[in-house]
Coordinates of C-alpha atoms and ligand atoms in Angstrom, one line a residue:
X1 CA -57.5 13.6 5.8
X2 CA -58.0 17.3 6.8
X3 CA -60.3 17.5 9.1
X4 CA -60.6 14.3 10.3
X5 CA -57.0 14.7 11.6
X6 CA -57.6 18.2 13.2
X7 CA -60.5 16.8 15.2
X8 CA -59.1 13.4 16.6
X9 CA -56.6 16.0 18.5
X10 CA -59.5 16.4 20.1
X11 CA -61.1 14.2 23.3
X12 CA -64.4 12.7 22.4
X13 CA -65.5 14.6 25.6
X14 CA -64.6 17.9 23.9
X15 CA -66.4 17.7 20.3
X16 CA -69.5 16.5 22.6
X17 CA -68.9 19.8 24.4
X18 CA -68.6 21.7 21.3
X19 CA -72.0 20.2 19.8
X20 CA -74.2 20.3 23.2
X21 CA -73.1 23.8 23.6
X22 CA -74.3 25.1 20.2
X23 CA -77.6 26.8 19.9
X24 CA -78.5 25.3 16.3
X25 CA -80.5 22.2 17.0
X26 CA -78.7 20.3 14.4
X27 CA -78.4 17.3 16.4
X28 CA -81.6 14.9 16.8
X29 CA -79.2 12.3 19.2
X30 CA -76.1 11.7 20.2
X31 CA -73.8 9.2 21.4
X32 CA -72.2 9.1 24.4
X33 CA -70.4 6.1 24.5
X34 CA -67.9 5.8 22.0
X35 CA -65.3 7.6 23.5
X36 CA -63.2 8.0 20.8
X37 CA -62.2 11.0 18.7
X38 CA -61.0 9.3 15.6
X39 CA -62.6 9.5 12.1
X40 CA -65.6 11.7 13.7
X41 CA -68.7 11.7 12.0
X42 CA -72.4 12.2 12.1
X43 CA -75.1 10.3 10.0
X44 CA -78.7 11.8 8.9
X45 CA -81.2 10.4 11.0
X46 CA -82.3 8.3 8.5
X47 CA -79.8 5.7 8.4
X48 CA -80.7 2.3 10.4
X49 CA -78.5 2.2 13.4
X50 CA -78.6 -1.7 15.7
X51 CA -79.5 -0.2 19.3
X52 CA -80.0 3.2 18.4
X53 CA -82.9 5.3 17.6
X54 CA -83.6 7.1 14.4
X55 CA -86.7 8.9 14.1
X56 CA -86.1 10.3 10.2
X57 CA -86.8 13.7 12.5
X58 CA -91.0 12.2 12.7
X59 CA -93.0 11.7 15.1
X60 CA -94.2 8.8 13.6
X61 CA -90.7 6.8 14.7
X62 CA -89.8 8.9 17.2
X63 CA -89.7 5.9 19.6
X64 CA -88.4 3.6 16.9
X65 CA -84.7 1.5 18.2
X66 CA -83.4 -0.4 14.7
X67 CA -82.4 -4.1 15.3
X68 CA -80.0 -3.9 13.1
X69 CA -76.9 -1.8 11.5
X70 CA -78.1 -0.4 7.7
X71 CA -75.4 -1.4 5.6
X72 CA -73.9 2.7 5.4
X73 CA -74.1 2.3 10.0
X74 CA -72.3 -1.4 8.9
X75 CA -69.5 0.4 6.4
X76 CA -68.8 3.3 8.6
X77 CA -67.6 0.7 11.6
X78 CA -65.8 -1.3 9.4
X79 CA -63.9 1.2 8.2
X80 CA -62.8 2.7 12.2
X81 CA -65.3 6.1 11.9
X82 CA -66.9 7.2 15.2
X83 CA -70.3 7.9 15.0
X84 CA -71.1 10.5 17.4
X85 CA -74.8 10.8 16.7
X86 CA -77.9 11.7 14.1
X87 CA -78.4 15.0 12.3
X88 CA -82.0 17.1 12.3
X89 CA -83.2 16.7 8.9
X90 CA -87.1 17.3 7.1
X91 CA -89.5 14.9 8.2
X92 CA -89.0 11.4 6.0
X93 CA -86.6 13.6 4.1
X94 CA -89.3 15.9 2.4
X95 CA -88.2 19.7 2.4
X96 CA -85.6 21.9 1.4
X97 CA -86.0 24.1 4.4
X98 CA -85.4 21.8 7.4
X99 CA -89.0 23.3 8.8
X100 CA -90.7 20.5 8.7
X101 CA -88.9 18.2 11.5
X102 CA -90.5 17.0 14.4
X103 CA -87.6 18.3 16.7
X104 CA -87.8 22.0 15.3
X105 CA -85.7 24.0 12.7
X106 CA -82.6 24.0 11.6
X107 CA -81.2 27.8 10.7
X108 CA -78.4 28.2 8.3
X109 CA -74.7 29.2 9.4
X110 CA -74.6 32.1 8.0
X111 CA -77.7 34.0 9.3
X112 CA -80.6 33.5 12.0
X113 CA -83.0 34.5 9.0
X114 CA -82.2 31.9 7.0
X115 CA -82.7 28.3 7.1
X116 CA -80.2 25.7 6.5
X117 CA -81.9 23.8 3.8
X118 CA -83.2 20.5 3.5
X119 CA -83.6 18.2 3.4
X120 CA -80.3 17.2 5.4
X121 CA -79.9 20.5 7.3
X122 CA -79.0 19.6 9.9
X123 CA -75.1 17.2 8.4
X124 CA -74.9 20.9 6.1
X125 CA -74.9 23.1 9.5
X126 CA -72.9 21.0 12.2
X127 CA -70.3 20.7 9.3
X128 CA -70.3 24.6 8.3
X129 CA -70.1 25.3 11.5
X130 CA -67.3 22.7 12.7
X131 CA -68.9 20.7 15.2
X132 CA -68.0 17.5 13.1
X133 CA -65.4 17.1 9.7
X134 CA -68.1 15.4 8.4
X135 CA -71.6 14.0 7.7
X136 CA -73.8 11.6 5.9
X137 CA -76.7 13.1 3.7
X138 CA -79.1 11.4 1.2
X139 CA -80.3 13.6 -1.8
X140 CA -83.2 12.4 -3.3
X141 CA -83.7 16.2 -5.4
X142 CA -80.9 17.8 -4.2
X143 CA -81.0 16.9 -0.2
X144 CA -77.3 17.3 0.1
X145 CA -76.1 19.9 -2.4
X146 CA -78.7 22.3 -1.7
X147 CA -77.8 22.6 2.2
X148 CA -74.2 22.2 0.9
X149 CA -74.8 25.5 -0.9
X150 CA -76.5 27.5 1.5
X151 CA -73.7 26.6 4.3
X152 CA -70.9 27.1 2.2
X153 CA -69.5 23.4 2.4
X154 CA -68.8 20.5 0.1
X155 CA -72.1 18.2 -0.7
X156 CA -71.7 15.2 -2.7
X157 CA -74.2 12.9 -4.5
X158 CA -72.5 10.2 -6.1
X159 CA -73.9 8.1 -8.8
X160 CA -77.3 6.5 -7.8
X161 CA -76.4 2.9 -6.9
X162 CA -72.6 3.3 -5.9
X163 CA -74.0 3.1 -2.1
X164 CA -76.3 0.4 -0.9
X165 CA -79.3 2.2 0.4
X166 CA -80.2 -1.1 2.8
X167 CA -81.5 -0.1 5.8
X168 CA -81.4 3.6 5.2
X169 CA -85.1 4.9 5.1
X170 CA -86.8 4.9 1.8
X171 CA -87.7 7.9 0.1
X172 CA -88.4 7.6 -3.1
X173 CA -86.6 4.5 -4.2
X174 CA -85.4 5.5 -7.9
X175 CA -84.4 8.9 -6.7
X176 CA -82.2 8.0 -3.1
X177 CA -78.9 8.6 -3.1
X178 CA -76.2 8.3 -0.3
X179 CA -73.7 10.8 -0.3
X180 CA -71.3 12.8 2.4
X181 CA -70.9 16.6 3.3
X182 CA -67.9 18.3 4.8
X183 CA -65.4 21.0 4.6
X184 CA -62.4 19.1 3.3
X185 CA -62.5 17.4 -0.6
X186 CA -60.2 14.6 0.1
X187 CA -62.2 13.7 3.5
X188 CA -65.4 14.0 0.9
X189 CA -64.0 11.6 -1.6
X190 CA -62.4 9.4 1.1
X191 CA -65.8 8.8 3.2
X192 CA -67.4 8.1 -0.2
X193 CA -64.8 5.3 -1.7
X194 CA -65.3 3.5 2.3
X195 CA -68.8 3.5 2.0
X196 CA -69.5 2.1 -1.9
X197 CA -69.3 -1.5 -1.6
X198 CA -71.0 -4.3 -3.5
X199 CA -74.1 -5.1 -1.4
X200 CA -76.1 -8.4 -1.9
X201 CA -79.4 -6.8 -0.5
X202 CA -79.9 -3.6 -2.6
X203 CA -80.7 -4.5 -6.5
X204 CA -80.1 -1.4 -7.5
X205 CA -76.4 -1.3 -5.9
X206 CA -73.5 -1.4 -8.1
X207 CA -69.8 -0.7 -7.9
X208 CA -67.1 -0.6 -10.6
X209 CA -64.2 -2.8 -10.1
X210 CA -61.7 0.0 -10.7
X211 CA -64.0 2.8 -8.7
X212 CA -62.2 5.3 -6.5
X213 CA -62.6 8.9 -6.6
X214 CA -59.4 10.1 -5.6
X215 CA -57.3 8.1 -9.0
X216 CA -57.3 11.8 -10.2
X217 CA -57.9 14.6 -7.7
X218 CA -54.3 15.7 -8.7
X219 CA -54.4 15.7 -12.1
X220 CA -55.1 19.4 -12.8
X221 CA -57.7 20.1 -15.5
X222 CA -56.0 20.5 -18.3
X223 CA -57.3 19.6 -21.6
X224 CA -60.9 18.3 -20.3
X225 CA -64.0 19.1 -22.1
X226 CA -66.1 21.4 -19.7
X227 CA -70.1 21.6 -20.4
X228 CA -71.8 24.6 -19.3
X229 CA -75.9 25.0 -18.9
X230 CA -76.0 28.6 -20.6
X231 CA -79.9 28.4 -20.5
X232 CA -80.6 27.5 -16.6
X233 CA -78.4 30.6 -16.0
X234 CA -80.6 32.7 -18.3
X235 CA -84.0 31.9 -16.1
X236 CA -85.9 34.1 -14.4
X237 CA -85.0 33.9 -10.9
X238 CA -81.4 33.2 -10.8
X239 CA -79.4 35.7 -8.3
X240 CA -77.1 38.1 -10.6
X241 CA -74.3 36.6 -8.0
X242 CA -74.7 33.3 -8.4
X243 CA -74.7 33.4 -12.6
X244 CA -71.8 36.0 -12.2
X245 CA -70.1 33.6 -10.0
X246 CA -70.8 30.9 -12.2
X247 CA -69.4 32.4 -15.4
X248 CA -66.7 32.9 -13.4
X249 CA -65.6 29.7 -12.2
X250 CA -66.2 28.8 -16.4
X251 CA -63.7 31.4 -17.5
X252 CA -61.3 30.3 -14.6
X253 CA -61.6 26.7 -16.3
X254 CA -60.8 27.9 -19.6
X255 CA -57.8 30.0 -18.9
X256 CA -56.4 26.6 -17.1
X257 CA -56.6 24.8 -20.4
X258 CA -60.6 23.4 -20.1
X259 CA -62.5 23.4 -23.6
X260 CA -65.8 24.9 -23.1
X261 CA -69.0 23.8 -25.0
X262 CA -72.2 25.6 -24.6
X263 CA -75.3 22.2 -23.6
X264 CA -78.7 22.4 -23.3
X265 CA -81.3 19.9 -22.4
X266 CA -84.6 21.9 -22.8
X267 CA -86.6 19.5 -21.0
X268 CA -85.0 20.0 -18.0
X269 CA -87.1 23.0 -17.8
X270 CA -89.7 20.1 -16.7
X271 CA -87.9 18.6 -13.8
X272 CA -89.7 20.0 -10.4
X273 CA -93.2 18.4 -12.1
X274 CA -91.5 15.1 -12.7
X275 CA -90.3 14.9 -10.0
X276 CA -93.8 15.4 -8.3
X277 CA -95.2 13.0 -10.3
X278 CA -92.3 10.5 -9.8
X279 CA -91.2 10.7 -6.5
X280 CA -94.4 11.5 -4.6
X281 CA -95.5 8.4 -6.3
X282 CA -92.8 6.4 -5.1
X283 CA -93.2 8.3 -1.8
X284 CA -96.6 7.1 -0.9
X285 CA -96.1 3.8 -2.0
X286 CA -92.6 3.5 0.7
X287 CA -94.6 5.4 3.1
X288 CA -97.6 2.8 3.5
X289 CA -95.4 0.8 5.6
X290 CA -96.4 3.1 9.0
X291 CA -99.5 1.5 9.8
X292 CA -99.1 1.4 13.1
X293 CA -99.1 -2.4 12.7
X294 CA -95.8 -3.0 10.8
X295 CA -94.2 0.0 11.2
X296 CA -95.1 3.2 13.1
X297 CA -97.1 4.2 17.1
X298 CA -100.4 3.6 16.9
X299 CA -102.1 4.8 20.1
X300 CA -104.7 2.5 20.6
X301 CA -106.1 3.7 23.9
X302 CA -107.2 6.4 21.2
X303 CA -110.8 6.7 19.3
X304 CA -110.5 5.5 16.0
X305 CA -108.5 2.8 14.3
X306 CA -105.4 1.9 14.4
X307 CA -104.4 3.2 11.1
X308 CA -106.0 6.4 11.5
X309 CA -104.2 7.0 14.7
X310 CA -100.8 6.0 13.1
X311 CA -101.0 8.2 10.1
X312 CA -102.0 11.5 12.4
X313 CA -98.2 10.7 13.4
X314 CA -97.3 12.3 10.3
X315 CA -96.5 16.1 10.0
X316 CA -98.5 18.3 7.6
X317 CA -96.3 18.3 5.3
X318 CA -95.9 14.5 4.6
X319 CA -99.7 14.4 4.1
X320 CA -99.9 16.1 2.0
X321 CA -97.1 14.2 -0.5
X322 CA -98.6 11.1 0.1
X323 CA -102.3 12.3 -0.9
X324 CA -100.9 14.0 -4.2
X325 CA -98.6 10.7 -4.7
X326 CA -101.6 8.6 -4.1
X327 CA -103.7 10.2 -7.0
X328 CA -100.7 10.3 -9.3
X329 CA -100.6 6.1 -8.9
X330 CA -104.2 5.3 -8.7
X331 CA -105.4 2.8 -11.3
X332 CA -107.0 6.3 -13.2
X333 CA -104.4 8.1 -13.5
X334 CA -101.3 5.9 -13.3
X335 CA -100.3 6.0 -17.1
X336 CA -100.9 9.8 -17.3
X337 CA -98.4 10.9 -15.0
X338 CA -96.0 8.4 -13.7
X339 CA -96.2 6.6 -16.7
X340 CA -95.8 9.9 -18.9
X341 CA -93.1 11.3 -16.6
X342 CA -91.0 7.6 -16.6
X343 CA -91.0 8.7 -20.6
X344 CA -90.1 11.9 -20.2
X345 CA -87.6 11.1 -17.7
X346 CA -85.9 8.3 -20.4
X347 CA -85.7 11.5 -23.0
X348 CA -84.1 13.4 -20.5
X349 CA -81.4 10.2 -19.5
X350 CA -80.7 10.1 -23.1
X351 CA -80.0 14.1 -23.7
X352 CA -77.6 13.3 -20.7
X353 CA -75.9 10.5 -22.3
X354 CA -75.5 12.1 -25.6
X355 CA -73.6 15.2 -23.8
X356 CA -71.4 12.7 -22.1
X357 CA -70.1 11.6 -25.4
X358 CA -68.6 15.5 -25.8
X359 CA -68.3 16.4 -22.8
X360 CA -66.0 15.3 -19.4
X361 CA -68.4 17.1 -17.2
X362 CA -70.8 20.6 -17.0
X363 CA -71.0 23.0 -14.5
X364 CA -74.4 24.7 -13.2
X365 CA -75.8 26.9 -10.5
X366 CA -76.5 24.5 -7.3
X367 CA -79.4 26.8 -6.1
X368 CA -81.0 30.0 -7.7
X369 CA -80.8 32.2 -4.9
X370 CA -78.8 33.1 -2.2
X371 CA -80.7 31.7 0.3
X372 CA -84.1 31.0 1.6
X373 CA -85.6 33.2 4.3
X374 CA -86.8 31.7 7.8
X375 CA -90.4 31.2 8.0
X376 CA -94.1 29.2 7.1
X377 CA -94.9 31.5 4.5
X378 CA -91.8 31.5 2.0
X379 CA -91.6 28.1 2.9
X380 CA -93.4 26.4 -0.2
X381 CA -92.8 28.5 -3.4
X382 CA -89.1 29.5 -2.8
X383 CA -88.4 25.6 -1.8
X384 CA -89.8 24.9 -4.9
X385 CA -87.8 27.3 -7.1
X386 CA -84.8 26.1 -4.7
X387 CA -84.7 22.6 -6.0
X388 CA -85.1 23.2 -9.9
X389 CA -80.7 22.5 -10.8
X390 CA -80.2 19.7 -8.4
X391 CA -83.0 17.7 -9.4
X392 CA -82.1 16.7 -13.5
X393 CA -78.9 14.6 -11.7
X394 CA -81.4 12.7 -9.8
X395 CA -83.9 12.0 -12.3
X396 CA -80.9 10.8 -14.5
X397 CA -78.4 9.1 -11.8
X398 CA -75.4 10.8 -12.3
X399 CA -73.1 12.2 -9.6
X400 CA -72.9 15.7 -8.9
X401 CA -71.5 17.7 -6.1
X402 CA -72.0 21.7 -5.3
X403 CA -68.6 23.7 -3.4
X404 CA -68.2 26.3 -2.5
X405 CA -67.0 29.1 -4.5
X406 CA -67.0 32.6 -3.5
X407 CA -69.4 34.7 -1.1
X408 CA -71.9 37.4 -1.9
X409 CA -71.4 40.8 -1.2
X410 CA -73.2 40.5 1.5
X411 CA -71.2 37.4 3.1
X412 CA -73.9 34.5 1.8
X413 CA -71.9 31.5 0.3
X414 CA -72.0 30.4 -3.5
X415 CA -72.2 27.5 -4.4
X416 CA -71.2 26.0 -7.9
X417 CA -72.3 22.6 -9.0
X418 CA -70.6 19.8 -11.1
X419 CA -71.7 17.1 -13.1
X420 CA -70.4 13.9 -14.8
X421 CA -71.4 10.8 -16.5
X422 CA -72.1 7.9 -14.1
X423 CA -69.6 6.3 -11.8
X424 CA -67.0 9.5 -13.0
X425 CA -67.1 10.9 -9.2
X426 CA -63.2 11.2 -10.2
X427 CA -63.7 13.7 -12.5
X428 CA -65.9 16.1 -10.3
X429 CA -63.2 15.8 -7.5
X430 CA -60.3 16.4 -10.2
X431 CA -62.1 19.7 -10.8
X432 CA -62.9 20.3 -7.4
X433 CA -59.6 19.9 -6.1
X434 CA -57.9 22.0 -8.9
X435 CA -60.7 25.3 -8.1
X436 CA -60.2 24.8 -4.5
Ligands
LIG1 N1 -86.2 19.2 -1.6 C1 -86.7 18.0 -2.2 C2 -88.0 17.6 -1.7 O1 -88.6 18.3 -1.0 C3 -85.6 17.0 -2.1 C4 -85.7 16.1 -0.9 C5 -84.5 15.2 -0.9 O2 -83.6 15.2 -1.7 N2 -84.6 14.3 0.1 O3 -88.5 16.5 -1.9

């Protein structure tokens, strides 16, 4: 365990140091009182915590202590990690800039300029710049690989289901995914295979009996079957770099005894609008729960009611969503765009599960550009354009992790991102490992 080992030679005092002496506002809270340097690691404020407050970086819960441990808080002590304290992240997880957090922005590692990504900026930065081996993440559209590209560090989003998302704050429920961040592969893989679990009080959770992603990180690549997306590399948009790079990292498989086979699935071309329609839906719906009553402040010395007061708790941003998820769910509109999308989204699972039967895993872009500038305006569209190769393994469940390749020539990292079928973590850390 890489990093884990170089930082427990460490005093607790000293990586507290390290963190409260940065400038980067990575950190929403920390915890003094553990005292202990072993297994370090930080969680996205967005994981339940007994005793401890987690704010998912709003204003909205910014006074909100969990009574209980969230069953990732519940893993992570069973399994002897330390956890030091809670990562900035976008409000309720919505960005890909970390702009739109209560406690300020996040900036990426490499430049001022740039901003770390979202939507768990703050885990990508305080890895990349090694104040922690490693962090949580979720990645509901690409949360933890699209950070993990612009720092330069390995993000992982394992199959949806393999960890139990009880007590971590709801998203969108048929997009959230756990998954981990850090510098070192085998710390990535081994944070992942402690955390997936069977859990009793998440439906949707589901673990293999014979699951552990390290039964083949050694293995070399050799004779595997290697997909690559030719089209998403042929969009308008995508940095020369990053599709150079790309092709690259291909050939480099094929030399080393990969088969390559040229995929497509065309409707991907449709992911950012399903995903609007989709997970805003679902957004709004998890979302109604701050009321003020149940969940959520509600200053009542204030004029208005209760609920009104609550929901001017939430930042511009989340608003928004939750109007535009609203009207995609009302009884008018319902069938024609979630319903639509949910059918679209089943052609798209199928496409996927067809290429699975050729193919051991494909390789893609993470992000289209090099990185997205610092700032309100650029904020929206390049987010938008940001998200448009990490979002098809949410919509279909399947794990995929970006890590880092090579660096512009201007110093920005490259990321390249890996896919396989369901519950085949395995094979994206096989061919991780072997390109490392
Ligand atoms: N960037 C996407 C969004 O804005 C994804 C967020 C996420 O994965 N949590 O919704």
């Amino acid at each position: 365990m890489n990093d884990f080992n170089k930082f427990s030679e460490l005093t607790y005092q000293e990586i507290l140091n390290k963190i409260n002496n940065d400038q980067g506002n990575s950190f929403i809270s920390i915890d003094q009182t553990i005292q202990d340097s072993k297994k370090v690691i930080a969680i996205k404020d967005i994981h339940a915590q007994k005793d401890f407050i987690t704010t998912n970086a709003s204003k909205m819960l910014s006074n909100y202590t969990s009574i209980y441990d969230s069953t990732v808080v519940k893993q992570l002590k069973k399994h002897g990690y330390s956890i030091i304290g809670h990562t900035n992240m976008d409000e309720f997880a919505m960005g890909s800039t970390n702009q739109s957090s209560f406690y300020g922005p996040v900036k990426s590692v490499y430049s001022d300029d740039y901003v770390s990504g979202g939507s768990s900026g703050g885990s990508a930065y305080a890895v990349a710049k090694g104040l922690i081996p490693v962090a949580t993440g979720t990645d509901t559209g690409g949360s933890i690989r699209q950070p993990a590209a612009l720092n330069g560090i390995y993000g992982m989003k394992p199959t949806y289901g393999l960890i139990s998302r009880y007590g971590t704050f709801s998203l969108s429920s048929s997009f959230d995914t756990i998954g981990i961040l850090s510098n070192s592969l085998n710390d990535n893989a081994q944070v992942i295979n402690d955390l997936a679990c069977n859990d009793s009080y998440d439906q949707t959770n589901y673990v293999p009996e014979d699951f552990n992603p390290l039964k083949t990180i050694n293995q070399g690549v050799k004779g595997l079957k290697v997909g690559i997306m030719r089209s998403w590399l042929e969009e308008d948009g995508v940095d020369k770099e990053i599709k150079q790079a790309t092709l690259e990292y291909v050939e480099e498989l094929k030399k080393s005894g990969c088969e390559i086979i040229e995929i497509d699935v065309p409707l991907t071309s449709y992911s950012f609008e399903l995903y609007i329609a989709l997970a805003y839906a679902e957004a709004s719906s998890n979302l109604n729960r701050y009321d003020g009553i149940k969940f959520g402040m509600s200053d009542i010395k204030q004029e208005g009611s209760i609920y009104e007061n609550a929901r001017s708790n939430f930042g511009t941003n989340v608003k928004k969503r939750l109007i535009i998820g609203t009207y995609m769910i009302n009884s008018e509109h319902a069938q024609t765009f979630y319903g639509h999308a949910q059918k679209i989204r089943q052609l798209i699972t199928n496409d996927f599960n067809k290429i699975f039967t050729t193919v051991d895993c494909i390789i893609a872009p993470t992000v289209p550009t090099l990185g997205i500038l610092a700032g309100e305006k650029m904020q929206e569209q390049t987010a938008y354009l940001s998200d448009k190769f990490v979002i098809p393994a949410n919509l279909v469940g399947i794990p995929a992790m970006s890590m880092p390749y090579k660096t512009s020539i201007k110093g920005q990292p490259i990321g390249v991102q890996i896919m396989a079928n369901k519950y085949n973590e395995h094979i994206i850390y096989q061919v991780a490992k072997f390109m490392e």
